[in-house]
Coordinates of C-alpha atoms in Angstrom, one line a residue:
X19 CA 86.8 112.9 84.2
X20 CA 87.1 114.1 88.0
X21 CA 84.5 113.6 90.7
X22 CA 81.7 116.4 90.6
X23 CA 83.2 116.8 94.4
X24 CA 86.3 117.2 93.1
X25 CA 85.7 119.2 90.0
X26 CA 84.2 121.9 91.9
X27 CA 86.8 121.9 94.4
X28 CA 89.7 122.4 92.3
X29 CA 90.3 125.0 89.6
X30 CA 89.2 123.5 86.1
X31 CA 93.0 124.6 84.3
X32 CA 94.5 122.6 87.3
X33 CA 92.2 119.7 87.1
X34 CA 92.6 119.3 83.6
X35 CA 96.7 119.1 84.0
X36 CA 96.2 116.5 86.8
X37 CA 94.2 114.7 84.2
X38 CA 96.9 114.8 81.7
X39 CA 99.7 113.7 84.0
X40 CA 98.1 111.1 85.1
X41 CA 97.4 109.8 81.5
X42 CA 101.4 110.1 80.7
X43 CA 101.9 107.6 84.1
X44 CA 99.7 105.3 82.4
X45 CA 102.2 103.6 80.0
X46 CA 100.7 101.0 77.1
X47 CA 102.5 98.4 75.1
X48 CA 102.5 98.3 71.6
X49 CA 99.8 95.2 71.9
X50 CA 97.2 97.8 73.5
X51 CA 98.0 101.0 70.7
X52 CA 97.4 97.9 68.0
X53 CA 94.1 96.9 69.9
X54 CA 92.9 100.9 70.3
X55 CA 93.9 101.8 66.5
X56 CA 91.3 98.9 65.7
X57 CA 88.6 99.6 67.9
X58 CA 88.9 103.4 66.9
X59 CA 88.9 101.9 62.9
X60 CA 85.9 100.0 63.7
X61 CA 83.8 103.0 65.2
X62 CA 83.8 101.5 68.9
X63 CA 85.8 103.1 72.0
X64 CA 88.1 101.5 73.9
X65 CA 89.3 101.8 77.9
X66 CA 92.0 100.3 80.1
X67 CA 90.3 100.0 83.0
X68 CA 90.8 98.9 86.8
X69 CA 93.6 97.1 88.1
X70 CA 96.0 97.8 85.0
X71 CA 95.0 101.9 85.7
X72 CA 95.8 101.0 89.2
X73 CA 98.5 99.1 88.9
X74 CA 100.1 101.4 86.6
X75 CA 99.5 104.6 88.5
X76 CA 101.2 102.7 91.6
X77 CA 104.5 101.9 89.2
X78 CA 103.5 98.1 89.5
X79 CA 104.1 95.3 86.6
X80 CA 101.4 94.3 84.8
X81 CA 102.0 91.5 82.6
X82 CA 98.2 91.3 81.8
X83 CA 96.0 94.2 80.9
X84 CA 91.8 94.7 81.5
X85 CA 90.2 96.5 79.1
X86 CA 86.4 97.8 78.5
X87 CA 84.6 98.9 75.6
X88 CA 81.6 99.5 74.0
X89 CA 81.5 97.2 71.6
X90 CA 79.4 94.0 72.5
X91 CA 81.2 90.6 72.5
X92 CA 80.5 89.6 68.8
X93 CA 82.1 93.3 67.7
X94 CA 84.9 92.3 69.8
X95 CA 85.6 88.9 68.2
X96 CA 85.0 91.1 65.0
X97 CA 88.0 93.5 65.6
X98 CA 90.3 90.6 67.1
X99 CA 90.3 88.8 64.1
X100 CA 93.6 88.6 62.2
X101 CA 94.9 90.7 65.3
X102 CA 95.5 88.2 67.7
X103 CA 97.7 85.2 68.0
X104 CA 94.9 83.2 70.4
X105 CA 91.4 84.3 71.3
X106 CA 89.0 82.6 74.2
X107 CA 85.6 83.1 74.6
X108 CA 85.5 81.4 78.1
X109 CA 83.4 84.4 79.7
X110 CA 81.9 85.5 76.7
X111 CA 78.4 84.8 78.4
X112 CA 79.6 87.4 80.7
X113 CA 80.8 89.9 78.3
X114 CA 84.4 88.7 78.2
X115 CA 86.8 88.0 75.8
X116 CA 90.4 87.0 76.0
X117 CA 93.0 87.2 74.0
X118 CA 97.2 86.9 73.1
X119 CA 99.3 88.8 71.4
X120 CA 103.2 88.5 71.3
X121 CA 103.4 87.4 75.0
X122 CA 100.5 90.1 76.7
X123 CA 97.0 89.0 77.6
X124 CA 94.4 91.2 77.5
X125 CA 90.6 90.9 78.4
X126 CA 88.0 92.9 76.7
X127 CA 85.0 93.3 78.8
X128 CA 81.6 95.1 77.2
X129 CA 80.4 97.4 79.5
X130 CA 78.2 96.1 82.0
X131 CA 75.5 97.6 84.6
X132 CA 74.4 93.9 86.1
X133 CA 71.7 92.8 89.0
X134 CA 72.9 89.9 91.2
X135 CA 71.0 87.0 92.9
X136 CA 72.5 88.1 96.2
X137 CA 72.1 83.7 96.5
X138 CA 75.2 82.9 94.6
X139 CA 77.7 85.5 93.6
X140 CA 76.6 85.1 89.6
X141 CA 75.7 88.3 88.0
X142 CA 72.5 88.6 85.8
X143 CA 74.7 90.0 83.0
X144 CA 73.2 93.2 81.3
X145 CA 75.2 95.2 79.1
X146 CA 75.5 98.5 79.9
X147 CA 75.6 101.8 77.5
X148 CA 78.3 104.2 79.3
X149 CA 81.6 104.0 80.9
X150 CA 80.1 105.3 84.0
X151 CA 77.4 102.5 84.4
X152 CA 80.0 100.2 84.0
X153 CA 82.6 101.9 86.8
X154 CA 79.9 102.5 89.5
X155 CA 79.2 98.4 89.6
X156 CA 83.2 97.6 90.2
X157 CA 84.6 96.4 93.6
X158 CA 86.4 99.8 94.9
X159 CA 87.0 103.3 93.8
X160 CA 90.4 102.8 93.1
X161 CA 89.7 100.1 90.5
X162 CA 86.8 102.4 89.1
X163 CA 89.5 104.3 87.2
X164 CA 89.8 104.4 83.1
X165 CA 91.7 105.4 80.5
X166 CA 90.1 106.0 76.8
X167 CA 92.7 105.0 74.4
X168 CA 90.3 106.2 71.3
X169 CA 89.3 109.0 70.5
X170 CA 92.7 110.9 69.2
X171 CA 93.1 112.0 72.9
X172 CA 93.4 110.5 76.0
X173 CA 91.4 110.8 78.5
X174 CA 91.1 109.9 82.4
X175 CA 88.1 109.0 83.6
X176 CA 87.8 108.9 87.4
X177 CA 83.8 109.2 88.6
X178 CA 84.3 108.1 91.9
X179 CA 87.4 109.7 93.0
X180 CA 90.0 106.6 92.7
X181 CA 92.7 108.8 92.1
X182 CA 92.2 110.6 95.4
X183 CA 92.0 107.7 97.3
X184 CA 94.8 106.0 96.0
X185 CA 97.2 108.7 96.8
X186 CA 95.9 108.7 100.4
X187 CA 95.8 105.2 100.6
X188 CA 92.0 104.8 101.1
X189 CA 90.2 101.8 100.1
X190 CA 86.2 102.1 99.4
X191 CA 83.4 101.2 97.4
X192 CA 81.9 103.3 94.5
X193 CA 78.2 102.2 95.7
X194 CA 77.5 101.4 99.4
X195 CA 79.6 98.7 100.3
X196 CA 76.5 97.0 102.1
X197 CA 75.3 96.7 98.3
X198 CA 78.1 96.3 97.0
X199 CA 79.0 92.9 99.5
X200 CA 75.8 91.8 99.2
X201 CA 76.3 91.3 95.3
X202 CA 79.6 89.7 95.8
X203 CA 80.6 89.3 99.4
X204 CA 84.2 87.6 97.5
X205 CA 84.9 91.3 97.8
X206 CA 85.1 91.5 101.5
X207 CA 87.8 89.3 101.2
X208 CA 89.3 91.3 98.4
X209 CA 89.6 94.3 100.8
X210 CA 91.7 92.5 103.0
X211 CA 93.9 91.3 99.9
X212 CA 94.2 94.9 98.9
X213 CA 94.9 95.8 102.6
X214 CA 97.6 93.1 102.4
X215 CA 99.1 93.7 99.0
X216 CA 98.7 97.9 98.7
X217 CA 99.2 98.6 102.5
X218 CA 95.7 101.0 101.7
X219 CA 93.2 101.3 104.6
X220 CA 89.5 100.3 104.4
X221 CA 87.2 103.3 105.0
X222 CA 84.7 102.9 108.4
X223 CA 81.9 102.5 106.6
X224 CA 83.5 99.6 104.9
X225 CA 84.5 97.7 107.8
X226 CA 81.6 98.1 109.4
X227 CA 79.5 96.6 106.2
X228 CA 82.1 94.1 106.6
X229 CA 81.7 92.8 110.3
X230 CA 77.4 92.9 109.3
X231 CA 78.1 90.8 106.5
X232 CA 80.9 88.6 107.3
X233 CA 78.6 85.1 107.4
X234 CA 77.6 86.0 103.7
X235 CA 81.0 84.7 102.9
X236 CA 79.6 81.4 103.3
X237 CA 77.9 81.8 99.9
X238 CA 81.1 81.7 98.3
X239 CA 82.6 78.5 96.9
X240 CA 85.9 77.2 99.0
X241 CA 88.3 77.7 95.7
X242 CA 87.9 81.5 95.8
X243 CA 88.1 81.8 98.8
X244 CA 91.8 80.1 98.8
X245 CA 92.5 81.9 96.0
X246 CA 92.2 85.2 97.9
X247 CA 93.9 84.0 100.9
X248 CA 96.5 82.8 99.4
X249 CA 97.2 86.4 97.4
X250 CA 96.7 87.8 101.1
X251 CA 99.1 85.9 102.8
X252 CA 101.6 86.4 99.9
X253 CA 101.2 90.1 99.8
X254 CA 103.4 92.8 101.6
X255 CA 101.3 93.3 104.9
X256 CA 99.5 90.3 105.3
X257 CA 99.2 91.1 109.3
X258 CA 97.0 93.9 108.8
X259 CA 94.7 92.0 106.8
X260 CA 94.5 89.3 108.8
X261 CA 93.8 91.2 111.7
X262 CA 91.1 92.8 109.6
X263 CA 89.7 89.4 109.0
X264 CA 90.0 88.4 112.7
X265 CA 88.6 92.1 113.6
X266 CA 85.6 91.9 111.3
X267 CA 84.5 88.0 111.7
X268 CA 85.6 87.1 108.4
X269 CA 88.7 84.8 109.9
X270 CA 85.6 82.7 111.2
X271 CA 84.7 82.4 107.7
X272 CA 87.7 81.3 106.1
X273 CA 90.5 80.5 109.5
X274 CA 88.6 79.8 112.3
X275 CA 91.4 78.2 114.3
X276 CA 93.4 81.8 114.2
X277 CA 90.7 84.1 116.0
X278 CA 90.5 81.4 118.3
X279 CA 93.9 82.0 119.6
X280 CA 93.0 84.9 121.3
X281 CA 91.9 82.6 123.9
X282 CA 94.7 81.1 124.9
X283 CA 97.9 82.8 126.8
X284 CA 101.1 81.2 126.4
X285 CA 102.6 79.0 128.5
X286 CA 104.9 81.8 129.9
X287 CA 102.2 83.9 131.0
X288 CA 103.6 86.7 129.0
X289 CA 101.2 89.5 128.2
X290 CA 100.7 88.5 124.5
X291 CA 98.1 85.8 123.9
X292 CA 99.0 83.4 121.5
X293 CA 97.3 85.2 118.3
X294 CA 99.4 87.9 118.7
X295 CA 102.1 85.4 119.3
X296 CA 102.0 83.8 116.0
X297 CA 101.5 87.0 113.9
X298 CA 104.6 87.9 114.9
X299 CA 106.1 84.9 114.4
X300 CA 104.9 85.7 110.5
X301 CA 106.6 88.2 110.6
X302 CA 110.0 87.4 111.6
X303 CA 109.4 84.4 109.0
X304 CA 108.8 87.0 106.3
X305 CA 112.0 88.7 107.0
X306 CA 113.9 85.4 106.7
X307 CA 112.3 84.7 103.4
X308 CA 115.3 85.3 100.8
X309 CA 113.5 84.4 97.4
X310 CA 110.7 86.1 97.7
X311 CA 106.7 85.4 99.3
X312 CA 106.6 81.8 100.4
X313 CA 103.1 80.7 100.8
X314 CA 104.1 77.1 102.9
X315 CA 106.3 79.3 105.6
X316 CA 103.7 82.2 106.0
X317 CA 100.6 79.6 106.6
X318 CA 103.0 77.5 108.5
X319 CA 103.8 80.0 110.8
X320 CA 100.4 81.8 111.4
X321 CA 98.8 78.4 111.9
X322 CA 102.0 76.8 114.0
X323 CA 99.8 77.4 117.2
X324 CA 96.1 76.5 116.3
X325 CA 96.7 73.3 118.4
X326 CA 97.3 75.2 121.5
X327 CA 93.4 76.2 122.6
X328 CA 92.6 72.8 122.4
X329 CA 95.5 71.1 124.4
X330 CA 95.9 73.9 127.2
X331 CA 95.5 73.1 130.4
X332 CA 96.5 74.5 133.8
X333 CA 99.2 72.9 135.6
X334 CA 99.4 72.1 139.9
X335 CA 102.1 74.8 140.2
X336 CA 99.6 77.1 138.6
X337 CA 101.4 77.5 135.1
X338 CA 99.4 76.7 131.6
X339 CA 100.7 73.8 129.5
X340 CA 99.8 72.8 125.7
X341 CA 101.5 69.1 125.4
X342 CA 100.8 68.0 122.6
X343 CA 100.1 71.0 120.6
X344 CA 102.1 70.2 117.6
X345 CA 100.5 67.1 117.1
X346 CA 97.0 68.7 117.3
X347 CA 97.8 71.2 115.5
X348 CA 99.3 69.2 112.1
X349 CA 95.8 67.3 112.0
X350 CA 94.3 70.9 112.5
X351 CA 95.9 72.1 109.4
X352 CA 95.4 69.2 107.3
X353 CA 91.5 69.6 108.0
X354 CA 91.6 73.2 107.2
X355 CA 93.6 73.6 104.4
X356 CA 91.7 70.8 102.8
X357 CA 88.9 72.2 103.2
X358 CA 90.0 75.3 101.4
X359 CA 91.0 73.2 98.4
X360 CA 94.6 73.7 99.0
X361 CA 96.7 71.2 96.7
X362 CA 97.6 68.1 99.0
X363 CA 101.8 69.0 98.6
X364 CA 101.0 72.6 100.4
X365 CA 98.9 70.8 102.9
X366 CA 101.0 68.2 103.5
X367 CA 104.1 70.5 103.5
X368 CA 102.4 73.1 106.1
X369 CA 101.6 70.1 108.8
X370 CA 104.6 69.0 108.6
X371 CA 106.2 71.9 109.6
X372 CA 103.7 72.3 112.3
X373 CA 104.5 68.8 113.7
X374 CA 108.3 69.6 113.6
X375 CA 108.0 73.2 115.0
X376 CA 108.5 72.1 118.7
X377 CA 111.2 69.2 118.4
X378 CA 114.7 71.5 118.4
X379 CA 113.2 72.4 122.3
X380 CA 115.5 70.4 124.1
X381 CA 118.3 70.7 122.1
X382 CA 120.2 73.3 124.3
X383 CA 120.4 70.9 127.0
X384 CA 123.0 68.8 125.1
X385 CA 121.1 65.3 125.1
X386 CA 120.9 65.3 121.5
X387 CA 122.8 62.3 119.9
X388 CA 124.3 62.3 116.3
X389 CA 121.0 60.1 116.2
X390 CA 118.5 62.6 116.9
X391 CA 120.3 65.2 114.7
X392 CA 120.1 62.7 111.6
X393 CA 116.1 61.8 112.3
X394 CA 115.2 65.6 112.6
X395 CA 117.3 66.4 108.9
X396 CA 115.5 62.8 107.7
X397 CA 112.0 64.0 109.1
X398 CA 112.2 67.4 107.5
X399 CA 113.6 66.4 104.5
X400 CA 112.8 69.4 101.7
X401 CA 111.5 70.9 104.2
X402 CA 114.9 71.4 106.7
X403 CA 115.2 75.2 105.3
X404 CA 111.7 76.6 105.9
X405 CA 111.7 74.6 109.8
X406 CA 115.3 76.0 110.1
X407 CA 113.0 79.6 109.7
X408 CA 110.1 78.6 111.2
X409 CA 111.9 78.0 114.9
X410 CA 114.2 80.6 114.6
X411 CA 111.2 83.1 114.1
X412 CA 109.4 80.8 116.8
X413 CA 111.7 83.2 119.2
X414 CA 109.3 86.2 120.1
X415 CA 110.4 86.0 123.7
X416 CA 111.4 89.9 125.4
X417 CA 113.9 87.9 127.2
X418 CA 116.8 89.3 125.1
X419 CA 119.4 86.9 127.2
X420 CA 116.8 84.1 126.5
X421 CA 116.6 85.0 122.8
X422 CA 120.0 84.7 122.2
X423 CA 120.7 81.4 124.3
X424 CA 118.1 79.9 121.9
X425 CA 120.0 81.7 118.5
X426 CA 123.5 79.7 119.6
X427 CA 121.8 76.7 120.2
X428 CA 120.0 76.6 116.8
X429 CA 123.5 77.9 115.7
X430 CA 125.0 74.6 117.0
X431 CA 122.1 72.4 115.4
X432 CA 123.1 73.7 112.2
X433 CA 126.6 73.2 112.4
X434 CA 126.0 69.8 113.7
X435 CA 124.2 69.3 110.6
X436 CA 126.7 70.7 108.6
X437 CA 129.4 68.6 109.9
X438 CA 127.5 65.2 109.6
X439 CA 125.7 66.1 106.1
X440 CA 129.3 66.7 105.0
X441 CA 130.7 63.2 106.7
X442 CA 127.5 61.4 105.9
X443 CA 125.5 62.5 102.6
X444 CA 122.8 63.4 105.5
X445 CA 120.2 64.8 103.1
X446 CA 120.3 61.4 101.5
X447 CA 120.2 58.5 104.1
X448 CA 119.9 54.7 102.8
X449 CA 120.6 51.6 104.7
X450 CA 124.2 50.5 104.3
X451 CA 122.7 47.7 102.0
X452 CA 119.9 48.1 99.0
X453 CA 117.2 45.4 98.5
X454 CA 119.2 43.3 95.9
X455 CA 122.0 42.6 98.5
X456 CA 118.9 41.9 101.1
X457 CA 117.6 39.2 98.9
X458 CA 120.7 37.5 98.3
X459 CA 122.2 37.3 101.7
X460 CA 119.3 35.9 102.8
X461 CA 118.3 34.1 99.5
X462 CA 114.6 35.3 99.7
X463 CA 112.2 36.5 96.8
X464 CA 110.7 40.5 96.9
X465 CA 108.1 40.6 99.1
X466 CA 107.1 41.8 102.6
X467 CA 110.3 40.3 104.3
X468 CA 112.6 42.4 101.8
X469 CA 110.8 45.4 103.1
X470 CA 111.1 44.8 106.8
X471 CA 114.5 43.9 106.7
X472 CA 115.6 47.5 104.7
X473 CA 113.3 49.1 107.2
X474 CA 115.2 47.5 110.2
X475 CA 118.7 48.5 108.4
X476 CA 117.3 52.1 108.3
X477 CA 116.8 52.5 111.7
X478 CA 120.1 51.1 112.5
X479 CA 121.6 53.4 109.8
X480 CA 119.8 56.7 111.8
X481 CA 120.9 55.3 115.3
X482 CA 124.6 54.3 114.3
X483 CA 125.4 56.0 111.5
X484 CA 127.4 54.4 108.7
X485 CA 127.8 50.8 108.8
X486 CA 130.9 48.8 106.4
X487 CA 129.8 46.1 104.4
X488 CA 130.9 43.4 107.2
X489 CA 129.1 45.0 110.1
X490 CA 125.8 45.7 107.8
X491 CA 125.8 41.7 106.6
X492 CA 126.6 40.9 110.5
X493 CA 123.8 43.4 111.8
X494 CA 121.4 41.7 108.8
X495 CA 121.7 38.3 109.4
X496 CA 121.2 38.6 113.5
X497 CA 118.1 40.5 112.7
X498 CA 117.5 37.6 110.5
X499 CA 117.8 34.8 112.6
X500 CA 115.7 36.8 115.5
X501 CA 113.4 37.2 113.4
X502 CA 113.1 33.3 110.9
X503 CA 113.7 35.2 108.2
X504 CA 115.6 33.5 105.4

């Protein structure tokens, strides 16, 4: 059913074919007309409900699909029986019940109408008695749409006028989003996630609930709050909803560091400051992505910067420096994204790329030996593609003479590269001799000595390239005798 608001502003004949046509957008599998035939068998009624609707009214895949019903958990278990290839009951305290069948997962939620602590974000689960109750408690009016697959007809039920705001790209709350927040302030979060992924915008009245409430936030345990971030950054406008965040006082909740680049103007006292600086940089990054949202490039290059506030300083000749900022900045991310539970390879992998971000600078100039090109391939490692990205977005400069000096001379750089990964396995590097033909050149046992001695051929290995046997054992043996070894 329609809004009252929008019920008696449109004709009732038009209404109801709006209605309809929306229901024949809504496409089910064959799983979800097997699940509705046995709820409708078993007397109870049955409603795909929120982000499926959604999802499906905005053409979107949906490998998974939320449903709500009547029937209380027990009933539930009751009609999946026989049904369903797997069942879990792992929120059945909260009403939920999943379950598989040939490939789709569906949750079945009983309708609910819950109070909150407003301490933790935990609901006092009470079940509620009408689809209505259990729309008006959900996040946003555009995931407080339904579709009763019981019944013998279809029907779309749409209380709150999710419909509407979908079409015009609205996002806001079926309550008051100051209630709303304060029962789950994860869903100021959300809005920026479904700023980022939907493009929709956030009504006043939500942002304004959200810049009063941002420190509530803090309630929320770190793993869903990198769970949302991470959806955010990965989604199509990710700017937008970080400048939300940075807007509302959320991004002191969850990326400090970012707002508090606003601080800092670049070192060529441009008129951008270098926030503004490194969203665009994220988004010439996303335009180089080629297999689709890349979580380590995005964070790397919104976060590539964070080190400059702390290292700037003004210079004699009146200029602003950051030296240093890339070291800085990799121990910055590491503390951050740890704290945000991120798994140690993307934290690892993002710092890196911070640390490496600056060292192509100086390239141009033409002092780079074959040397230098071999320990930048060795220091990136997996990584070489994404920094080959991140610097070449790194380029936000006006200058458009500037821009493309810096384009050939990353040009060259990867030709170099080319040319010596072709000549020297470059992506694989080893010392011209392994540790069994360490030990018995120099007739010593495993240990500490064998390692220092493959270390020292290394090193020779990046500064001279490839050795031939006699000039490894020679180069071996004087490090040897320099050092007593063997």
């Amino acid at each position: 059913m329609a809004s009252a608001s929008d019920a008696a502003a449109v004709p009732a004949d038009l209404l109801r074919a709006q209605e309809n046509a929306v229901v024949e957008l809504v496409r089910v599998g064959p799983a979800a007309e097997e699940l509705a035939a046995r709820f409708d068998a078993a007397g109870h009624r049955l409603y795909l409900v929120g982000g499926s609707v959604r999802d499906a009214l905005l053409g979107r895949p949906a490998e998974d699909l939320d449903f709500t019903t009547d029937a209380r958990p027990d009933a539930v278990l009751a009609v999946l029986e026989g049904w369903a290839d797997a069942v879990w009951e792992t929120g059945i305290a909260f009403g939920t019940v999943g379950a598989r069948k040939r490939g789709t997962a569906v949750e079945i939620t009983t309708f609910r109408a819950d109070a909150y602590d407003r301490v933790t974000r935990n609901p006092v689960v009470a079940f509620g008695d009408t689809i209505e109750d259990d729309l008006m408690r959900r996040d946003f009016t555009v995931n407080a749409m339904a579709v009763e697959l019981t019944g013998g007809e279809r029907t779309f039920v749409d209380p709150h006028g999710g419909l509407a705001a979908l079409a015009a790209g609205n996002l806001d709350t079926p309550a008051a989003p100051e209630v709303s927040f304060a029962d789950d302030p994860l869903r100021m979060l959300r809005a920026a996630r479904f700023v980022s992924q939907l493009g929709l915008t956030p009504a006043p009245r939500v942002v304004a609930a959200m810049t009063a409430m941002a420190g509530e936030l803090a309630r929320i345990t770190r793993e869903r709050v990198q769970v949302e971030l991470s959806k955010l950054i990965c989604g199509m406008h990710p700017r937008r909803a970080i400048e939300l965040m940075v807007d509302t006082g959320l991004a002191e909740q969850v990326l400090p560091e970012v707002p508090a680049m606003r601080l800092a103007i670049d070192e060529h006292m441009q008129h951008k400051d270098v926030y503004t600086h490194s969203l665009v940089v994220m988004d010439q990054a996303i335009e180089r992505e080629t297999d689709g949202p890349d979580l380590v490039l995005r964070l790397a290059a919104l976060l590539h910067d964070i080190g400059k506030p702390a290292t700037r300083r003004k210079e004699p000749d009146g200029r602003v420096s950051f030296h240093h900022h890339e070291v800085v900045g990799a121990k910055m991310v590491r503390k951050r994204l740890r704290e945000l539970r991120y798994s140690k390879a993307v934290v690892e992998d993002v710092a890196q790329l911070v640390f490496l971000h600056l060292r192509f600078h100086g390239y141009g100039s033409g002092e780079w030996t074959d040397s230098a090109v071999r320990r930048y391939v060795t220091d990136a490692g997996p990584l070489l593609d994404r920094l080959h990205k991140l610097v070449r977005s790194d380029c936000t400069t006006r200058n458009r003479r500037r821009a493309a000096a810096l384009q050939r001379s990353y040009d060259s750089l990867e030709e170099r590269i080319a040319l010596l990964r072709e000549q020297e396995e470059l992506d694989a590097i080893r010392p011209d001799l392994d540790g069994n033909a360490i030990m018995e050149l120099l007739g010593i046992p495993p240990g500490p000595q064998v390692g220092r001695a493959y270390k020292h051929l290394l090193a020779v290995r990046m500064e001279r390239g490839p050795l031939s046997s006699d000039e490894a054992e020679a180069e071996l043996r004087r490090w040897a005798a320099e050092n007593g070894v063997g």
